[in-house]
CSV table of C-alpha atoms in Angstrom, one decimal:
chain,number,residue,atom,x,y,z
A,4,MET,CA,0.0,0.0,0.0
A,5,ARG,CA,1.4,3.4,-1.0
A,6,ALA,CA,2.4,5.7,1.9
A,7,HIS,CA,0.0,8.5,0.9
A,8,ALA,CA,-3.0,6.4,-0.2
A,9,ARG,CA,-6.3,7.4,1.4
A,10,PHE,CA,-9.6,5.7,1.8
A,11,LEU,CA,-12.6,7.5,0.2
A,12,ASP,CA,-14.1,8.5,3.5
A,13,ALA,CA,-10.8,9.7,5.0
A,14,ARG,CA,-10.5,13.3,6.3
A,15,VAL,CA,-7.7,15.0,4.3
A,16,GLY,CA,-6.2,18.5,4.7
A,17,ARG,CA,-7.1,20.5,1.6
A,18,SER,CA,-5.7,23.9,2.2
A,19,GLY,CA,-3.2,25.8,4.3
A,20,LEU,CA,-0.8,24.1,6.7
A,21,GLU,CA,-3.1,21.0,6.9
A,22,ALA,CA,-2.5,20.5,3.1
A,23,SER,CA,1.2,20.9,3.2
A,24,LEU,CA,1.7,18.7,6.3
A,25,GLU,CA,-0.9,16.1,5.2
A,26,PRO,CA,1.7,13.2,5.1
A,27,TRP,CA,2.9,13.9,8.7
A,28,LEU,CA,-0.6,14.6,10.2
A,29,SER,CA,-2.4,11.6,8.7
A,30,GLY,CA,0.2,9.0,8.9
A,31,VAL,CA,-0.2,5.8,6.9
A,32,SER,CA,-3.5,3.9,6.5
A,33,GLY,CA,-3.4,0.2,7.5
A,34,GLY,CA,-4.9,-2.6,5.5
A,35,GLN,CA,-5.2,-6.3,4.9
A,36,LEU,CA,-4.8,-8.4,1.7
A,37,VAL,CA,-7.5,-11.2,2.1
A,38,GLU,CA,-7.9,-14.3,0.0
A,39,ARG,CA,-11.3,-16.0,-0.2
A,40,ASP,CA,-11.7,-19.7,-1.0
A,41,ARG,CA,-14.4,-20.1,-3.6
A,42,ARG,CA,-15.4,-23.6,-2.6
A,43,THR,CA,-15.6,-23.2,1.2
A,44,GLY,CA,-16.3,-19.4,1.4
A,45,ARG,CA,-13.6,-19.0,4.0
A,46,TYR,CA,-11.3,-16.0,4.2
A,47,ARG,CA,-7.5,-16.1,4.8
A,48,VAL,CA,-5.3,-13.0,5.6
A,49,VAL,CA,-2.4,-13.1,3.1
A,50,SER,CA,-0.6,-10.0,4.3
A,51,GLU,CA,-1.3,-7.2,6.7
A,52,GLN,CA,0.0,-3.7,7.2
A,53,PRO,CA,-0.7,-2.1,10.5
A,54,PRO,CA,-1.7,1.6,10.5
A,55,ILE,CA,1.0,4.1,11.4
A,56,PRO,CA,-0.5,7.1,13.4
A,57,GLY,CA,0.2,10.6,12.3
A,58,ARG,CA,2.7,12.8,14.0
A,59,ASP,CA,1.9,15.7,16.3
A,60,VAL,CA,3.2,18.9,14.8
A,61,ARG,CA,4.3,21.8,17.0
A,62,LEU,CA,4.1,25.2,15.2
A,63,HIS,CA,6.6,28.1,15.7
A,64,VAL,CA,3.8,30.6,15.4
A,65,ASP,CA,2.9,32.2,18.7
A,66,ALA,CA,-0.9,32.1,18.7
A,67,ALA,CA,-1.4,34.8,21.3
A,68,LEU,CA,1.1,37.1,19.6
A,69,GLN,CA,-0.5,36.4,16.2
A,70,ARG,CA,-3.9,37.5,17.5
A,71,GLN,CA,-2.5,40.7,19.0
A,72,LEU,CA,-0.7,41.6,15.8
A,73,GLU,CA,-3.8,41.0,13.7
A,74,ARG,CA,-5.7,43.5,15.9
A,75,ILE,CA,-2.9,46.0,15.7
A,76,LEU,CA,-2.6,45.5,11.9
A,77,ASP,CA,-6.3,46.0,11.4
A,78,GLU,CA,-6.2,49.2,13.4
A,79,ALA,CA,-3.2,50.5,11.3
A,80,VAL,CA,-4.9,49.7,8.0
A,81,GLU,CA,-8.1,51.4,9.1
A,82,ARG,CA,-6.3,54.5,10.5
A,83,ALA,CA,-4.4,54.9,7.2
A,84,GLY,CA,-7.4,54.2,5.0
A,85,GLY,CA,-5.5,51.3,3.4
A,86,ARG,CA,-6.7,48.4,1.4
A,87,GLY,CA,-5.0,45.7,3.5
A,88,GLY,CA,-1.8,44.8,5.3
A,89,ALA,CA,0.6,42.1,6.4
A,90,ALA,CA,3.1,41.5,9.2
A,91,VAL,CA,5.9,38.9,9.4
A,92,LEU,CA,8.2,38.1,12.3
A,93,LEU,CA,10.7,35.2,12.1
A,94,GLY,CA,14.0,34.0,13.6
A,95,ALA,CA,16.9,35.4,11.7
A,96,ARG,CA,19.1,32.3,12.1
A,97,THR,CA,16.5,29.5,11.9
A,98,GLY,CA,13.7,31.0,9.8
A,99,ALA,CA,11.1,29.9,12.5
A,100,VAL,CA,8.0,32.0,11.8
A,101,ARG,CA,6.6,33.6,14.9
A,102,VAL,CA,4.0,35.9,13.2
A,103,LEU,CA,2.4,35.6,9.8
A,104,ALA,CA,-0.5,38.1,9.8
A,105,SER,CA,-2.7,39.4,7.0
A,106,SER,CA,-5.5,42.0,7.0
A,107,PRO,CA,-8.3,41.7,6.1
A,108,ARG,CA,-8.8,38.0,6.8
A,109,PHE,CA,-11.6,35.4,6.4
A,110,GLU,CA,-13.0,33.1,9.0
A,111,ILE,CA,-12.5,29.5,8.1
A,112,ASP,CA,-15.6,28.3,9.9
A,113,ARG,CA,-17.7,30.6,7.7
A,114,ILE,CA,-16.1,29.9,4.4
A,115,GLY,CA,-19.1,28.2,2.9
A,116,ALA,CA,-21.7,30.8,3.8
A,117,ALA,CA,-19.6,33.9,3.0
A,118,TYR,CA,-17.3,32.7,0.3
A,119,ARG,CA,-18.9,34.6,-2.6
A,120,ARG,CA,-19.0,37.9,-0.6
A,121,TRP,CA,-15.3,37.5,0.3
A,122,ARG,CA,-14.4,36.6,-3.2
A,123,ASP,CA,-16.0,39.8,-4.6
A,124,ASP,CA,-14.6,42.0,-1.8
A,125,PRO,CA,-12.2,44.5,-3.5
A,126,ARG,CA,-9.9,44.3,-0.4
A,127,ALA,CA,-9.3,40.6,-1.2
A,128,PRO,CA,-9.6,39.0,2.2
A,129,LEU,CA,-9.1,35.5,0.7
A,130,VAL,CA,-5.5,36.5,-0.3
A,131,HIS,CA,-2.9,35.9,2.5
A,132,ARG,CA,-0.9,39.0,1.9
A,133,ALA,CA,2.1,37.9,3.9
A,134,ILE,CA,3.0,35.3,1.3
A,135,ALA,CA,0.9,36.2,-1.8
A,136,ALA,CA,0.8,40.0,-2.0
A,137,GLN,CA,3.2,40.9,-4.8
A,138,LEU,CA,3.9,44.6,-4.7
A,139,PRO,CA,6.7,47.1,-5.4
A,140,PRO,CA,9.0,47.0,-2.3
A,141,GLY,CA,10.0,50.6,-2.6
A,142,SER,CA,13.1,51.9,-0.7
A,143,THR,CA,13.3,48.8,1.5
A,144,VAL,CA,15.7,47.2,-1.1
A,145,LYS,CA,18.2,50.1,-1.1
A,146,PRO,CA,20.5,48.1,1.2
A,147,ILE,CA,21.0,45.7,-1.7
A,148,MET,CA,22.2,48.6,-3.8
A,149,VAL,CA,24.7,49.6,-1.1
A,150,LEU,CA,26.1,46.1,-1.0
A,151,ALA,CA,26.3,46.0,-4.8
A,152,ALA,CA,28.1,49.3,-5.0
A,153,LEU,CA,30.7,48.4,-2.3
A,154,ALA,CA,31.3,44.8,-3.6
A,155,GLN,CA,34.6,43.8,-5.1
A,156,GLY,CA,36.5,47.0,-4.6
A,157,GLY,CA,33.6,49.3,-5.3
A,158,LEU,CA,31.5,50.3,-8.3
A,159,VAL,CA,33.2,52.9,-10.4
A,160,LEU,CA,31.3,56.2,-10.6
A,161,ASP,CA,32.8,59.3,-12.2
A,162,GLY,CA,36.1,57.5,-12.6
A,163,ALA,CA,36.5,56.6,-8.9
A,164,PRO,CA,35.3,53.5,-7.0
A,165,VAL,CA,32.5,53.9,-4.5
A,166,ARG,CA,33.6,53.9,-0.8
A,167,GLY,CA,31.5,53.9,2.3
A,168,ASP,CA,32.6,57.5,3.2
A,169,ARG,CA,32.0,58.9,-0.3
A,170,ARG,CA,29.5,61.7,-0.4
A,171,PHE,CA,26.8,62.0,-3.0
A,172,VAL,CA,25.1,65.4,-3.6
A,173,CYS,CA,21.3,65.4,-3.6
A,174,ARG,CA,19.8,68.5,-5.2
A,175,GLY,CA,16.3,67.1,-5.1
A,176,TYR,CA,16.5,65.6,-8.6
A,177,LEU,CA,18.9,63.5,-10.7
A,178,TYR,CA,19.4,65.5,-14.0
A,179,ASN,CA,16.3,67.8,-14.1
A,180,ARG,CA,13.4,68.7,-11.9
A,181,HIS,CA,10.8,66.9,-14.0
A,182,ALA,CA,12.0,63.2,-13.7
A,183,PHE,CA,13.7,61.0,-11.2
A,184,GLN,CA,13.3,63.2,-8.2
A,185,CYS,CA,14.0,62.7,-4.5
A,186,HIS,CA,11.2,63.0,-1.9
A,187,ALA,CA,13.1,66.0,-0.5
A,188,ARG,CA,12.0,68.7,-2.9
A,189,TYR,CA,15.1,71.0,-2.3
A,190,GLY,CA,17.5,68.1,-1.8
A,191,HIS,CA,19.5,66.6,1.1
A,192,GLY,CA,22.8,68.0,0.2
A,193,PRO,CA,26.0,65.8,0.4
A,194,LEU,CA,25.3,62.4,2.0
A,195,THR,CA,27.2,59.2,2.6
A,196,LEU,CA,25.5,55.9,1.7
A,197,ALA,CA,24.7,55.3,5.4
A,198,GLU,CA,23.1,58.8,5.6
A,199,ALA,CA,21.2,58.1,2.3
A,200,LEU,CA,19.7,55.0,3.9
A,201,GLU,CA,18.8,57.0,7.0
A,202,ARG,CA,17.0,59.7,5.1
A,203,SER,CA,15.9,57.4,2.2
A,204,CYS,CA,17.4,59.7,-0.4
A,205,ASN,CA,16.9,58.4,-3.9
A,206,ILE,CA,19.7,60.2,-5.8
A,207,PRO,CA,22.7,57.9,-4.9
A,208,PHE,CA,20.6,54.8,-5.7
A,209,TYR,CA,19.5,56.2,-9.1
A,210,ARG,CA,23.2,56.5,-10.0
A,211,ILE,CA,24.1,53.1,-8.6
A,212,GLY,CA,21.3,51.4,-10.5
A,213,GLU,CA,22.2,53.1,-13.8
A,214,ALA,CA,25.8,52.1,-13.4
A,215,LEU,CA,25.0,48.5,-12.5
A,216,GLY,CA,22.7,47.9,-15.4
A,217,PRO,CA,19.8,45.4,-15.7
A,218,GLU,CA,21.7,42.1,-15.5
A,219,ALA,CA,23.7,43.0,-12.4
A,220,LEU,CA,20.6,44.4,-10.7
A,221,ALA,CA,18.7,41.2,-11.4
A,222,THR,CA,21.7,39.1,-10.1
A,223,TRP,CA,21.8,41.0,-6.8
A,224,TYR,CA,18.0,40.8,-6.3
A,225,ARG,CA,18.1,37.0,-6.9
A,226,ARG,CA,21.0,36.5,-4.5
A,227,PHE,CA,18.6,37.6,-1.7
A,228,GLY,CA,15.8,35.4,-2.8
A,229,PHE,CA,13.7,37.8,-4.8
A,230,GLY,CA,11.9,36.5,-7.9
A,231,ARG,CA,11.4,33.0,-6.5
A,232,ARG,CA,9.5,31.3,-3.7
A,233,SER,CA,11.2,31.2,-0.3
A,234,GLY,CA,10.1,27.5,0.3
A,235,ILE,CA,7.9,28.1,3.3
A,236,ASP,CA,5.9,25.1,4.3
A,237,LEU,CA,2.6,26.7,3.2
A,238,PRO,CA,0.8,26.5,-0.1
A,239,GLY,CA,-0.1,29.6,-2.1
A,240,GLU,CA,3.3,31.5,-1.8
A,241,ARG,CA,4.0,33.8,-4.8
A,242,PRO,CA,7.4,34.3,-6.3
A,243,GLY,CA,7.4,38.1,-6.9
A,244,LEU,CA,9.2,39.5,-10.0
A,245,VAL,CA,12.7,40.6,-10.9
A,246,PRO,CA,12.5,42.3,-14.3
A,247,THR,CA,15.1,42.0,-17.0
A,248,PRO,CA,15.4,43.1,-20.6
A,249,ARG,CA,14.4,39.6,-21.8
A,250,TRP,CA,11.4,39.6,-19.5
A,251,LYS,CA,10.3,42.9,-20.9
A,252,SER,CA,10.6,41.7,-24.5
A,253,ARG,CA,8.7,38.6,-23.7
A,254,ARG,CA,6.0,40.6,-22.0
A,255,LEU,CA,5.6,42.8,-25.1
A,256,GLU,CA,5.4,39.8,-27.5
A,257,ALA,CA,2.8,38.2,-25.2
A,258,ALA,CA,0.7,41.3,-25.2
A,259,ARG,CA,0.9,41.6,-29.0
A,260,SER,CA,-0.1,38.0,-29.4
A,261,ALA,CA,-3.0,38.3,-26.9
A,262,GLU,CA,-4.3,41.4,-28.8
A,263,ARG,CA,-4.1,39.5,-32.2
A,264,ARG,CA,-6.1,36.6,-30.7
A,265,ALA,CA,-8.7,38.9,-29.2
A,266,ARG,CA,-9.0,40.7,-32.5
A,267,THR,CA,-9.5,37.4,-34.4
A,268,ARG,CA,-12.3,36.4,-32.1
A,269,LEU,CA,-14.0,39.8,-32.4
A,270,LEU,CA,-13.9,39.6,-36.2
A,271,ALA,CA,-15.4,36.0,-36.0
A,272,ALA,CA,-18.2,37.3,-33.8
A,273,LEU,CA,-18.9,40.2,-36.2
A,274,ARG,CA,-19.1,37.8,-39.1
A,275,ALA,CA,-21.5,35.6,-37.2
A,276,GLY,CA,-23.7,38.6,-36.7
A,277,GLY,CA,-24.8,40.0,-33.4
A,278,GLY,CA,-27.9,41.8,-34.5
A,279,PRO,CA,-28.9,45.4,-33.5
A,280,TRP,CA,-29.3,46.3,-29.9
A,281,ARG,CA,-33.1,46.3,-29.1
A,282,GLY,CA,-33.1,47.0,-25.4
A,283,ALA,CA,-33.1,45.0,-22.3
A,284,PRO,CA,-36.5,43.2,-22.8
A,285,TRP,CA,-35.4,41.9,-26.2
A,286,ARG,CA,-32.1,40.6,-24.7
A,287,ALA,CA,-33.9,39.0,-21.7
A,288,ARG,CA,-36.3,37.2,-24.1
A,289,LEU,CA,-33.5,36.0,-26.3
A,290,GLY,CA,-31.5,34.8,-23.2
A,291,ALA,CA,-27.9,34.8,-22.2
A,292,GLY,CA,-25.4,33.2,-24.6
A,293,SER,CA,-27.0,34.8,-27.6
A,294,ARG,CA,-24.9,36.1,-30.5
A,295,TRP,CA,-25.2,39.6,-29.2
A,296,ASP,CA,-23.8,38.6,-25.8
A,297,ALA,CA,-20.9,36.8,-27.6
A,298,LEU,CA,-20.2,39.9,-29.6
A,299,GLN,CA,-20.2,42.1,-26.5
A,300,ARG,CA,-17.8,39.8,-24.7
A,301,ALA,CA,-15.4,39.6,-27.7
A,302,ALA,CA,-15.4,43.4,-28.0
A,303,ARG,CA,-14.7,43.9,-24.3
A,304,ARG,CA,-11.8,41.4,-24.3
A,305,TRP,CA,-10.3,43.0,-27.4
A,306,ARG,CA,-10.4,46.4,-25.8
A,307,GLN,CA,-8.7,45.1,-22.7
A,308,ALA,CA,-6.0,43.3,-24.7
A,309,ALA,CA,-5.5,46.4,-27.0
A,310,ARG,CA,-5.0,48.7,-24.0
A,311,TRP,CA,-2.5,46.3,-22.4
A,312,ALA,CA,-0.6,46.0,-25.7
A,313,ALA,CA,-0.5,49.7,-26.1
A,314,ARG,CA,0.8,50.2,-22.6
A,315,CYS,CA,3.6,47.6,-23.3
A,316,GLU,CA,4.4,49.2,-26.6
A,317,GLU,CA,4.7,52.6,-24.9
A,318,ASP,CA,6.9,51.1,-22.2
A,319,GLY,CA,9.1,49.7,-25.0
A,320,GLY,CA,12.5,48.0,-24.3
A,321,TRP,CA,14.7,48.4,-21.3
A,322,ARG,CA,15.8,51.9,-20.7
A,323,LYS,CA,18.2,53.6,-18.2
A,324,GLY,CA,15.1,54.7,-16.3
A,325,ASP,CA,14.1,51.1,-15.7
A,326,SER,CA,17.5,50.5,-14.0
A,327,ARG,CA,17.0,53.6,-11.9
A,328,ASN,CA,13.5,52.6,-10.8
A,329,ALA,CA,14.6,49.0,-10.1
A,330,ALA,CA,17.4,50.4,-7.8
A,331,ILE,CA,14.7,52.0,-5.5
A,332,GLY,CA,12.3,49.2,-5.6
A,333,GLN,CA,9.9,50.8,-8.1
A,334,GLY,CA,8.8,50.0,-11.6
A,335,ASN,CA,8.3,46.3,-12.3
A,336,VAL,CA,10.1,44.9,-9.3
A,337,LEU,CA,7.6,43.0,-7.1
A,338,ALA,CA,8.1,41.3,-3.7
A,339,THR,CA,6.1,39.7,-1.0
A,340,PRO,CA,6.3,40.6,2.7
A,341,LEU,CA,7.8,37.2,3.5
A,342,GLN,CA,10.6,37.7,0.9
A,343,LEU,CA,11.5,41.0,2.5
A,344,ALA,CA,11.5,39.4,6.0
A,345,VAL,CA,13.9,36.7,4.7
A,346,PHE,CA,16.1,39.5,3.1
A,347,ALA,CA,16.2,41.3,6.5
A,348,ALA,CA,17.2,38.0,8.2
A,349,ALA,CA,20.1,37.7,5.8
A,350,LEU,CA,21.4,41.1,6.8
A,351,ALA,CA,20.9,40.3,10.5
A,352,ASN,CA,22.7,36.9,10.4
A,353,GLY,CA,25.7,38.1,8.3
A,354,GLY,CA,24.6,36.8,4.9
A,355,ARG,CA,22.7,33.5,5.1
A,356,LEU,CA,19.5,33.1,3.3
A,357,VAL,CA,17.2,31.2,5.6
A,358,ARG,CA,14.2,29.2,4.5
A,359,PRO,CA,11.1,30.2,6.6
A,360,GLU,CA,8.9,27.5,8.2
A,361,VAL,CA,5.8,27.6,10.3
A,362,ALA,CA,6.1,24.0,11.6
A,363,GLY,CA,9.2,22.5,13.2
A,364,LEU,CA,9.6,19.5,11.0
A,365,ARG,CA,12.5,20.6,8.8
A,366,LEU,CA,14.4,22.2,11.7
A,367,GLU,CA,14.2,19.0,13.7
A,368,ALA,CA,15.5,17.0,10.7
A,369,SER,CA,18.2,19.6,9.8
A,370,ALA,CA,17.1,19.1,6.2
A,371,HIS,CA,18.0,22.5,5.0
A,372,ARG,CA,21.2,24.5,5.4
A,373,ALA,CA,20.9,28.2,4.6
A,374,PRO,CA,23.2,29.2,1.7
A,375,GLU,CA,26.0,31.7,2.4
A,376,LEU,CA,25.8,34.9,0.4
A,377,ALA,CA,29.4,35.9,0.9
A,378,LEU,CA,28.7,39.5,1.6
A,379,GLU,CA,31.5,42.1,1.8
A,380,PRO,CA,32.1,43.0,5.5
A,381,ALA,CA,32.6,46.6,4.6
A,382,GLY,CA,29.4,46.8,2.7
A,383,LEU,CA,27.4,45.0,5.4
A,384,ALA,CA,28.9,47.5,8.0
A,385,VAL,CA,27.6,50.5,6.0
A,386,VAL,CA,24.2,48.9,5.6
A,387,ARG,CA,23.9,48.2,9.3
A,388,GLU,CA,25.0,51.7,10.2
A,389,GLY,CA,22.4,53.2,7.9
A,390,MET,CA,19.6,51.0,9.1
A,391,ARG,CA,20.5,51.8,12.7
A,392,LEU,CA,20.3,55.5,11.9
A,393,VAL,CA,16.8,54.9,10.5
A,394,THR,CA,15.5,54.1,14.0
A,395,SER,CA,17.8,56.2,16.2
A,396,GLY,CA,19.3,59.0,14.0
A,397,ALA,CA,18.2,62.6,14.1
A,398,HIS,CA,16.9,62.4,10.5
A,399,GLY,CA,15.8,58.7,10.5
A,400,THR,CA,12.6,58.0,8.6
A,401,ALA,CA,11.4,55.8,11.5
A,402,ARG,CA,12.9,57.7,14.4
A,403,PRO,CA,11.0,57.7,17.7
A,404,SER,CA,9.3,61.1,17.1
A,405,VAL,CA,7.8,59.9,13.8
A,406,LEU,CA,6.3,56.8,15.6
A,407,ARG,CA,5.0,58.8,18.5
A,408,ARG,CA,3.2,61.3,16.2
A,409,ALA,CA,1.6,58.5,14.2
A,410,ASP,CA,0.4,56.2,17.1
A,411,THR,CA,-0.4,57.3,20.6
A,412,ALA,CA,-0.2,53.7,21.8
A,413,ILE,CA,3.6,53.8,21.5
A,414,ASP,CA,5.0,54.0,25.0
A,415,GLU,CA,8.5,54.7,26.4
A,416,ALA,CA,9.3,51.0,26.8
A,417,THR,CA,8.5,50.4,23.1
A,418,ILE,CA,10.6,53.4,22.1
A,419,ALA,CA,13.6,52.2,24.2
A,420,LEU,CA,13.5,48.8,22.5
A,421,TRP,CA,13.0,50.4,19.1
A,422,ARG,CA,16.2,52.4,19.4
A,423,HIS,CA,18.1,49.1,19.3
A,424,ALA,CA,16.4,47.9,16.1
A,425,TYR,CA,17.7,48.1,12.6
A,426,ALA,CA,15.2,49.1,9.9
A,427,LYS,CA,14.6,50.4,6.4
A,428,THR,CA,11.4,52.1,5.4
A,429,GLY,CA,9.8,52.3,2.0
A,430,THR,CA,6.9,54.1,0.3
A,431,ALA,CA,6.1,52.5,-3.1
A,432,GLN,CA,4.0,54.6,-5.4
A,433,ALA,CA,1.2,52.7,-7.2
A,434,GLY,CA,-0.8,55.2,-9.2
A,435,ALA,CA,-3.0,57.4,-6.9
A,436,VAL,CA,-2.1,55.4,-3.8
A,437,SER,CA,1.1,54.1,-2.1
A,438,HIS,CA,2.2,51.1,-0.2
A,439,ALA,CA,3.9,51.6,3.2
A,440,TRP,CA,6.7,49.2,4.1
A,441,ILE,CA,9.2,48.7,6.9
A,442,VAL,CA,11.7,45.8,7.2
A,443,GLY,CA,14.5,45.1,9.6
A,444,TRP,CA,15.5,43.2,12.7
A,445,LEU,CA,16.0,43.4,16.4
A,446,PRO,CA,19.3,41.9,17.8
A,447,ALA,CA,18.9,38.9,20.1
A,448,PRO,CA,17.1,40.3,23.1
A,449,ALA,CA,18.8,37.8,25.5
A,450,ALA,CA,21.7,35.3,25.5
A,451,GLY,CA,20.7,32.2,23.6
A,452,ASP,CA,18.0,33.9,21.6
A,453,GLU,CA,18.2,34.7,17.9
A,454,PRO,CA,17.7,38.1,16.2
A,455,LEU,CA,14.1,38.7,15.1
A,456,ALA,CA,13.6,39.8,11.5
A,457,PHE,CA,10.4,41.6,10.6
A,458,CYS,CA,8.4,43.1,7.7
A,459,VAL,CA,5.3,45.2,7.9
A,460,LEU,CA,3.2,46.3,4.9
A,461,VAL,CA,0.1,48.6,4.8
A,462,GLU,CA,-1.2,48.5,1.3
A,463,GLY,CA,-3.1,51.2,-0.7
A,464,ILE,CA,-2.8,54.3,1.5
A,465,ALA,CA,-3.6,57.8,0.3
A,466,SER,CA,-1.0,59.6,2.5
A,467,GLY,CA,1.8,58.8,4.9
A,468,GLY,CA,5.0,56.7,4.5
A,469,GLY,CA,6.6,53.6,5.7
A,470,GLY,CA,7.9,55.1,8.9
A,471,SER,CA,4.7,56.7,10.0
A,472,VAL,CA,2.2,54.0,8.9
A,473,ALA,CA,4.1,50.7,9.1
A,474,GLY,CA,6.7,51.7,11.7
A,475,PRO,CA,4.4,51.8,14.7
A,476,VAL,CA,3.1,48.3,13.9
A,477,ALA,CA,6.7,47.0,13.7
A,478,ALA,CA,7.7,48.7,17.0
A,479,ARG,CA,4.7,47.3,18.9
A,480,MET,CA,5.2,43.8,17.4
A,481,LEU,CA,8.8,43.7,18.6
A,482,ARG,CA,7.8,44.9,22.1
A,483,LEU,CA,5.1,42.3,22.4
A,484,ALA,CA,7.4,39.6,21.0
A,485,VAL,CA,10.1,40.4,23.6
A,486,ALA,CA,7.6,40.5,26.4
A,487,ARG,CA,6.3,37.1,25.3
A,488,GLU,CA,9.9,35.8,25.7
A,489,GLY,CA,10.0,37.1,29.3
A,490,ALA,CA,12.6,39.7,28.6
A,491,PRO,CA,12.3,43.2,30.1
């Protein structure tokens, strides 16, 4: 009998953790091979396999902490007028997931009665944003650009290699005031790379992205796990996107092909004849599925395909602007909150890409060894200094005063802990709205503990940034997590 064979009336995990852990939870069904004598009618057991009970699985997720964070996240999303949010907290050395929160959520015991309403809800409560929300990560990925610029002797800019103490001048824009601007309208003045991380200045990273080019940018993104699934023991994880010139060309060709197919179907519907529009009563009498309905559907699909093809044509091939946008986490770069938490864990542990897990099965078996990224110590030191300034510097985008103004629930104990954290904020523009991000880690709160890597997302806000919207959620999450460990 096969190890994963099931009887028809067996209860089987179909979604979530129960689906991914089905072989461990259910065990192995037992059975007998029986022979019946046709003359006597007697039965004889030829072979027998006893059942093997399923294993108990202990989760790393702290249920009480998860519930508290879901409430805090819901409040932050509502306060910012956002569409949704996510929060991730994991061990930076082991990848053990402590919190994996998403807002809004659905209630599993009501999935049958309310499924259609949740499916049609524009806030998408059926999507677990922590593992499946693919959004531009914004400035949270700027530390990658610092590491790339300082790797292997330094990236050459203006005839000289980039060093950690080199100063870049920010005038508020790159070449002119109408494109590739910094959020500081009148500029930040001269900044080192650590200070650029502290203030989230765009100008140095535009220049680094342009000098690196698309292939090097893609290589550095992929080194930190972007563009592929992290391997968490949950179904439904999305891979994100790392754009390249080849990807852009393939997208354009796919859009052209889709437009041609839609046009062919529309012409076929026109030749079949849809008849004139005679009002709703005529359509109701004729019934759905009529030629008129088919023509309308074909026309609508062609318009959608034509708009997308025109947008891809306008975007064209890879330009320098694409490299600049990719360097600040904008454009076509997409990441999930879980990927950004894994990225933060790699910065915290010195350059090992952990594989996150909710259950303790892989850690017990030591089945996975995190790959070493071989990061330059000098580059990592600059990144850590810049991310420390984000939370404790006078101009940090997530300094204590920013958090206090945004959330009155931030107390002195939370601020004292937050000053020890390393973070990077991001505000990714998406049309008329923005996505507020913050990623980072808290050093091990006590001997024998591991650093806690985190990521918080608040999606679809009209105003505010990563520090003021997502920062308070991250600070309160760390304080609650440390309190749960029994630390002061």
